[in-house]
Coordinates of C-alpha atoms in Angstrom, one line a residue:
X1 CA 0.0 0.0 0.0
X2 CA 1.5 3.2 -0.9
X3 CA 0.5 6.2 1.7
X4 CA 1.2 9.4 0.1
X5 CA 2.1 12.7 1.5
X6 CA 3.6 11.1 5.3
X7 CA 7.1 10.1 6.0
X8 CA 7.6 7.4 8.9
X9 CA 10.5 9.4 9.8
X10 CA 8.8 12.5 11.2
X11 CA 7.3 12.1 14.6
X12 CA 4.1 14.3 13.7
X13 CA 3.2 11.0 11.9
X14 CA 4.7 8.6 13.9
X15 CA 1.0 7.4 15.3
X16 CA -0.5 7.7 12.1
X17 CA 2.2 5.1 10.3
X18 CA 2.2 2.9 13.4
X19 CA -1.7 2.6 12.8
X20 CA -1.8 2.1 9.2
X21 CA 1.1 -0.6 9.4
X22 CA -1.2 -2.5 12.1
X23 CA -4.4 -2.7 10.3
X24 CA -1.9 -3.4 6.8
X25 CA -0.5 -6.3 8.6
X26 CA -3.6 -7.9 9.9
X27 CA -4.2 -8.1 6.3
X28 CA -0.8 -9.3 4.9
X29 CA -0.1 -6.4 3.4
X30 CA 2.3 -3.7 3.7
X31 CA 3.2 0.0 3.7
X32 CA 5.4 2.0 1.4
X33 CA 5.5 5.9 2.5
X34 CA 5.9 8.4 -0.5
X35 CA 6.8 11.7 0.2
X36 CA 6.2 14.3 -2.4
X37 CA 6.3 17.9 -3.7
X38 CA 2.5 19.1 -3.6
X39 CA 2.3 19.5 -7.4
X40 CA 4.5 16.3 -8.6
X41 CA 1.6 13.6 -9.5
X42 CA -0.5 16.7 -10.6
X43 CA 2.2 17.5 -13.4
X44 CA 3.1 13.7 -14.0
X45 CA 0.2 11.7 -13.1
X46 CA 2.4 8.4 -14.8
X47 CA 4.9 8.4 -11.7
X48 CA 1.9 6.9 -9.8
X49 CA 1.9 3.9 -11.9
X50 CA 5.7 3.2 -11.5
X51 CA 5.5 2.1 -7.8
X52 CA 5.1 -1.3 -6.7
X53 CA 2.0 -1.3 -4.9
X54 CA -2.0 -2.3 -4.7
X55 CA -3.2 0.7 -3.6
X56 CA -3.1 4.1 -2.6
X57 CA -3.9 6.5 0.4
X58 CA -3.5 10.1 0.2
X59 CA -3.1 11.9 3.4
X60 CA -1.8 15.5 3.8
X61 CA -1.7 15.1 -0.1
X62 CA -3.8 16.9 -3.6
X63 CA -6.5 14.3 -4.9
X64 CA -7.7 16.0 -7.9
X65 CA -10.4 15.1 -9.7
X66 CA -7.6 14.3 -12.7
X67 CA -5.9 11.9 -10.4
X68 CA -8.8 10.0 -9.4
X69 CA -10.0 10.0 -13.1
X70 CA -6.1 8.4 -13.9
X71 CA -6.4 5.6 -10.9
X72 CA -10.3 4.5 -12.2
X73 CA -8.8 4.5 -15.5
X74 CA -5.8 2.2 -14.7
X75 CA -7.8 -0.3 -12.1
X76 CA -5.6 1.2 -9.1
X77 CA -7.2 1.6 -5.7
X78 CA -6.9 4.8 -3.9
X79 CA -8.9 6.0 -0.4
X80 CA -8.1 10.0 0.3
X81 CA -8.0 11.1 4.0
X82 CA -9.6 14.5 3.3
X83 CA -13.3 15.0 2.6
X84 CA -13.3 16.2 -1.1
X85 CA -16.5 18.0 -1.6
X86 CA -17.4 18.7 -5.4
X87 CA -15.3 16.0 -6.3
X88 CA -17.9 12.4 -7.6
X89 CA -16.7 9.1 -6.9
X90 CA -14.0 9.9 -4.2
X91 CA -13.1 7.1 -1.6
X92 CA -12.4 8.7 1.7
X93 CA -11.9 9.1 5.1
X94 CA -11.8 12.1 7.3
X95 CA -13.2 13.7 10.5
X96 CA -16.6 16.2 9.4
X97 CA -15.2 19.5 9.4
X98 CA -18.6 21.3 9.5
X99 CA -19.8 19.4 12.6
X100 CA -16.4 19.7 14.4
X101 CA -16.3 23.5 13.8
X102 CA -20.2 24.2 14.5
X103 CA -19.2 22.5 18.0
X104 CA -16.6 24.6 19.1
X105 CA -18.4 28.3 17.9
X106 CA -21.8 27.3 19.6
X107 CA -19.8 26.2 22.7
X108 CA -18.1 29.6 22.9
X109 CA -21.7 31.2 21.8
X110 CA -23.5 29.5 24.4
X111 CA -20.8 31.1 26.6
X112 CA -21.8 34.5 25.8
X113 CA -19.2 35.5 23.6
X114 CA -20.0 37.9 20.8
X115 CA -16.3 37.9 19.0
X116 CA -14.8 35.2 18.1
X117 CA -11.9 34.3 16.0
X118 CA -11.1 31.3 13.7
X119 CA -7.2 30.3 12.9
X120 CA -6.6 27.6 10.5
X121 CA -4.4 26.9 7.8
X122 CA -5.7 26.3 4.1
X123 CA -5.1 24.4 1.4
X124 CA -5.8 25.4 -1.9
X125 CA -6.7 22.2 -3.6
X126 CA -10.0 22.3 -1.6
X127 CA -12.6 24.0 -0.7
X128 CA -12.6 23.7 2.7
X129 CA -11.4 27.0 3.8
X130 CA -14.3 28.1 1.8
X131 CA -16.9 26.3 3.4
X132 CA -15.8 26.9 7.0
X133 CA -16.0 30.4 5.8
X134 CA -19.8 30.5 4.7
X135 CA -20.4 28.1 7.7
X136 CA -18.9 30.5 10.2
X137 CA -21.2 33.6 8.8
X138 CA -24.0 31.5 9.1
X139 CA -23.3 30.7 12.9
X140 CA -23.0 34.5 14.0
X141 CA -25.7 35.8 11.9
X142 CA -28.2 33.0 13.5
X143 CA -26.6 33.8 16.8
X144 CA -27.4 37.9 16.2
X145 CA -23.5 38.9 16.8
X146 CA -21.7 41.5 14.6
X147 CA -20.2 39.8 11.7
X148 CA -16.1 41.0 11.6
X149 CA -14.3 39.2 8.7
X150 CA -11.1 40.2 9.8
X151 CA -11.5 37.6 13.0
X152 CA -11.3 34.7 10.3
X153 CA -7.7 34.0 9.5
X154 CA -7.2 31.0 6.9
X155 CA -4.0 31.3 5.4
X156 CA -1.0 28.8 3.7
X157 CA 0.3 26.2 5.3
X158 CA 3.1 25.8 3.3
X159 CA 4.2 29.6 3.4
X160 CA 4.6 29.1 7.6
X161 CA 6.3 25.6 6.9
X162 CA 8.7 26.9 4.6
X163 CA 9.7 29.3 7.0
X164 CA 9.8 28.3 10.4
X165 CA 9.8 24.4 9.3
X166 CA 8.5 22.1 12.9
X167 CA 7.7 25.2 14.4
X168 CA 5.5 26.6 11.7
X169 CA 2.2 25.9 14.1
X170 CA 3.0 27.6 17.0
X171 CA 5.0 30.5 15.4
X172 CA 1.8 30.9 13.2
X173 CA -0.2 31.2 16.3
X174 CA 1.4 33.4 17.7
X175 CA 1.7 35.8 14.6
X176 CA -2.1 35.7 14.6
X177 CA -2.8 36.9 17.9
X178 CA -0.2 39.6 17.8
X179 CA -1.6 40.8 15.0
X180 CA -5.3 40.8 16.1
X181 CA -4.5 42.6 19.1
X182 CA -2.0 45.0 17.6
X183 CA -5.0 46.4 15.0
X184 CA -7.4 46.7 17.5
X185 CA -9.2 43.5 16.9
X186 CA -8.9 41.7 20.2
X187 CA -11.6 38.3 20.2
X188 CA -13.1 37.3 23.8
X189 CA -12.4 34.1 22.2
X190 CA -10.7 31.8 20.0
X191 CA -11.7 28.4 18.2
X192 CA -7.7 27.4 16.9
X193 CA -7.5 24.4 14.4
X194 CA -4.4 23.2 16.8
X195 CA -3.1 22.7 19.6
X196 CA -0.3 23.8 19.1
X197 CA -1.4 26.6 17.3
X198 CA -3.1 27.0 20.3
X199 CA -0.3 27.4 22.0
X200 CA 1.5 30.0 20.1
X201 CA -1.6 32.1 20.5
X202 CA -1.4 32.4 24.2
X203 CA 2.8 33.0 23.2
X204 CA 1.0 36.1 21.1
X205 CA -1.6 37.3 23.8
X206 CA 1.1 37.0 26.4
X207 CA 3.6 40.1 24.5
X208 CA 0.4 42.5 25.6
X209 CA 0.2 41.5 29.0
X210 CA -3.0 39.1 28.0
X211 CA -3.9 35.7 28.9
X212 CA -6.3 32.5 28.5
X213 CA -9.0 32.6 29.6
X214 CA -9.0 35.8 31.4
X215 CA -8.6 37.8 28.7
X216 CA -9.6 35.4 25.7
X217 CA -11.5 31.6 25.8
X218 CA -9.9 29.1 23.4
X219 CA -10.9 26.4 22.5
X220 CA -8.7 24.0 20.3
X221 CA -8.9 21.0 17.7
X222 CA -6.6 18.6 19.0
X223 CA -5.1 16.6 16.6
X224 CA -2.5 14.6 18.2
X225 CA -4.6 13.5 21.1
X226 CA -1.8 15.0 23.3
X227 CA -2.9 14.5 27.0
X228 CA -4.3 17.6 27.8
X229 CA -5.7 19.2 31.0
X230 CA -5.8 22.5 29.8
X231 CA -7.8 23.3 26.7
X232 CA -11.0 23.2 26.0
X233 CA -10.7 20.8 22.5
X234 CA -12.4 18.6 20.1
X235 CA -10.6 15.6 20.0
X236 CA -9.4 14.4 16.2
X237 CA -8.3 11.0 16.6
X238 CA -5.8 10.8 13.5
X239 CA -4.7 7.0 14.7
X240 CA -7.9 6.0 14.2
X241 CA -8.6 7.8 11.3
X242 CA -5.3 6.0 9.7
X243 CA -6.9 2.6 10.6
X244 CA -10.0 3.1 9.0
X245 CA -8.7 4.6 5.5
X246 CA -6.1 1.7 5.6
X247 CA -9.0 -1.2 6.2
X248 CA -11.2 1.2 3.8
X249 CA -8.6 0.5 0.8
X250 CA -7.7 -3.4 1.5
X251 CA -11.7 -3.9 1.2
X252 CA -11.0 -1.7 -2.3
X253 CA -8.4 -3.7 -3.5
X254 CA -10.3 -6.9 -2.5
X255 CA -13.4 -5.4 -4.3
X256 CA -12.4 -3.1 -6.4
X257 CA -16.1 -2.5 -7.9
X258 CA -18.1 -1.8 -5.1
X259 CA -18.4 1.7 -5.6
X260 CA -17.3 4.8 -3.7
X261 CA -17.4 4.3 -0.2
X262 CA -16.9 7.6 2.1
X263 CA -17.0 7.7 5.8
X264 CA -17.2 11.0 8.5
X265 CA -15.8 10.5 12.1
X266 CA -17.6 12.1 14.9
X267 CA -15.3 14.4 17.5
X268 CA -16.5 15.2 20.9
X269 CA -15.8 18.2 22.8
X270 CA -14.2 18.0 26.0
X271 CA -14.8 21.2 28.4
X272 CA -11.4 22.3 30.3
X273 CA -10.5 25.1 31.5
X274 CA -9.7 27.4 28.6
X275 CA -13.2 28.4 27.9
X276 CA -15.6 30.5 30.6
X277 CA -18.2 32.8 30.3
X278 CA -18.0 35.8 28.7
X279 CA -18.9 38.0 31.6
X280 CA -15.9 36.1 33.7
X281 CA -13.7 37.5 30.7
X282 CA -12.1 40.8 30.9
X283 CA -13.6 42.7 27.9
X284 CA -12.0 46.1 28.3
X285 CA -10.9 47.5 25.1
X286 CA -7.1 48.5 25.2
X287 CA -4.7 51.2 23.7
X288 CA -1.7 51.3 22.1
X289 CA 0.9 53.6 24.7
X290 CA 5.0 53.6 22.8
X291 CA 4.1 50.1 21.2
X292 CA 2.7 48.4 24.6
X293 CA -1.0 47.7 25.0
X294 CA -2.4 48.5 28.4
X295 CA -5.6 48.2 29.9
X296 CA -8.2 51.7 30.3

């Protein structure tokens, strides 16, 4: 089975590839990782017939409809680990992105908070930013809060990762809040796509004397299933989302004409201490005094 887009040798994954070679083995099969520029099957869709394998997963990678066209074509297998919306016929796996984000916004709604940021990274081979977008204008015009754009910060992941390489999601983080607060857009609270993002947005709130939850409610998508105490978060179990796309292509491979199959996995919110009530958050406005913010 060829997984594309994940390398064994990074640890991010290391949880990910330990699942996938599990549910491969039960199976007698096994796992080949293939690590890629984004755009290198887009431009030479043949490369993916010159590995040895039955089958393909795409995580973290670009499933185009041209590439799924090229595998039906060539009787190859392939499951993506994204959900690919306007895309027919797609195999895949992935957690539901609306229901994961409507949880965390009507959490921090029920809450009492009126602004509230988003911070995720996008990908522009889908249109999930997109969605998310339309899905978060929907949320605060139901609720009756002031819609402010500027609170929804989607930008590339690859422009952070180029830069500040294993660090990219906490530096990113922290770049957000910092720049939220330093135009005079301070949230009362925060849903982050990451922990670790998360993180690096309390490293940002912290440079104006600010903190969580005091000052702004987070709550936190947390993808690695890290053992928290902390954050409020919406767990993402990627293990077992790497078990289920792997035993999602053997059946594939073992039928190959069954049609598309495509499966959501639920996410539960967990409440910690990173989220309180609005009117237990400190919502006075601040001002910029020889590049310092201070309360009035």
């Amino acid at each position: 089975i060829g997984v594309i887009g994940i390398r064994p040798d990074i640890s991010y994954y290391s949880e990910e590839w330990a699942a996938m070679e599990e549910k491969a083995k039960e199976k007698g099969y096994r796992i080949i990782g293939i690590a890629h520029n984004n755009e290198l099957f887009i431009k030479d869709m043949k490369l993916l017939l010159q590995f040895p394998v039955d089958g393909y997963i795409f995580m973290y990678s670009s499933m185009t409809a041209e590439i799924a066209a090229f595998l039906r074509k060539n009787g190859i297998s392939f499951v993506a680990c994204s959900k690919t919306v306007g895309l027919s016929g797609i195999n895949y796996v992935d957690f539901d992105p609306e229901s994961i984000f409507e949880k965390g916004m009507r959490h921090l709604i029920e809450l009492g908070h009126r602004r509230i940021a988003y911070v995720e990274f996008n990908n522009p081979n889908y249109s999930y930013s997109e969605r998310i977008l339309n899905l978060y204008k929907k949320i605060i015009s139901e609720a009756g809060l002031p819609l402010d754009e500027s609170l929804f910060i989607s930008r590339s992941q690859y422009y952070y990762y180029n830069i500040y390489k294993e660090d990219y999601c906490r530096e990113y983080g922290k770049i957000c809040a910092e720049e939220l607060i330093a135009h005079g857009k301070k949230p009362s609270a925060a849903l982050i796509s990451s922990v670790n993002m998360a993180d690096g947005f309390i490293d940002g709130l912290k440079k104006y004397n600010l903190k969580c939850p005091d000052d702004v409610s987070i709550v936190a998508y947390n993808e690695r299933l890290r053992a928290e105490t902390f954050f409020t978060d919406i767990e993402l179990d990627h293990r077992g989302r790497a078990s289920e796309v792997t035993a999602m292509l053997i059946e594939l491979i073992d039928n190959p004409w069954s049609g598309a199959r495509q499966k959501l996995i639920k996410s539960k919110l967990a409440v910690r201490k990173s989220s309180i009530p609005a009117e237990k958050t400190d919502t006075v406005k601040y001002a910029e005094v020889r590049n310092e913010y201070i309360k009035i």
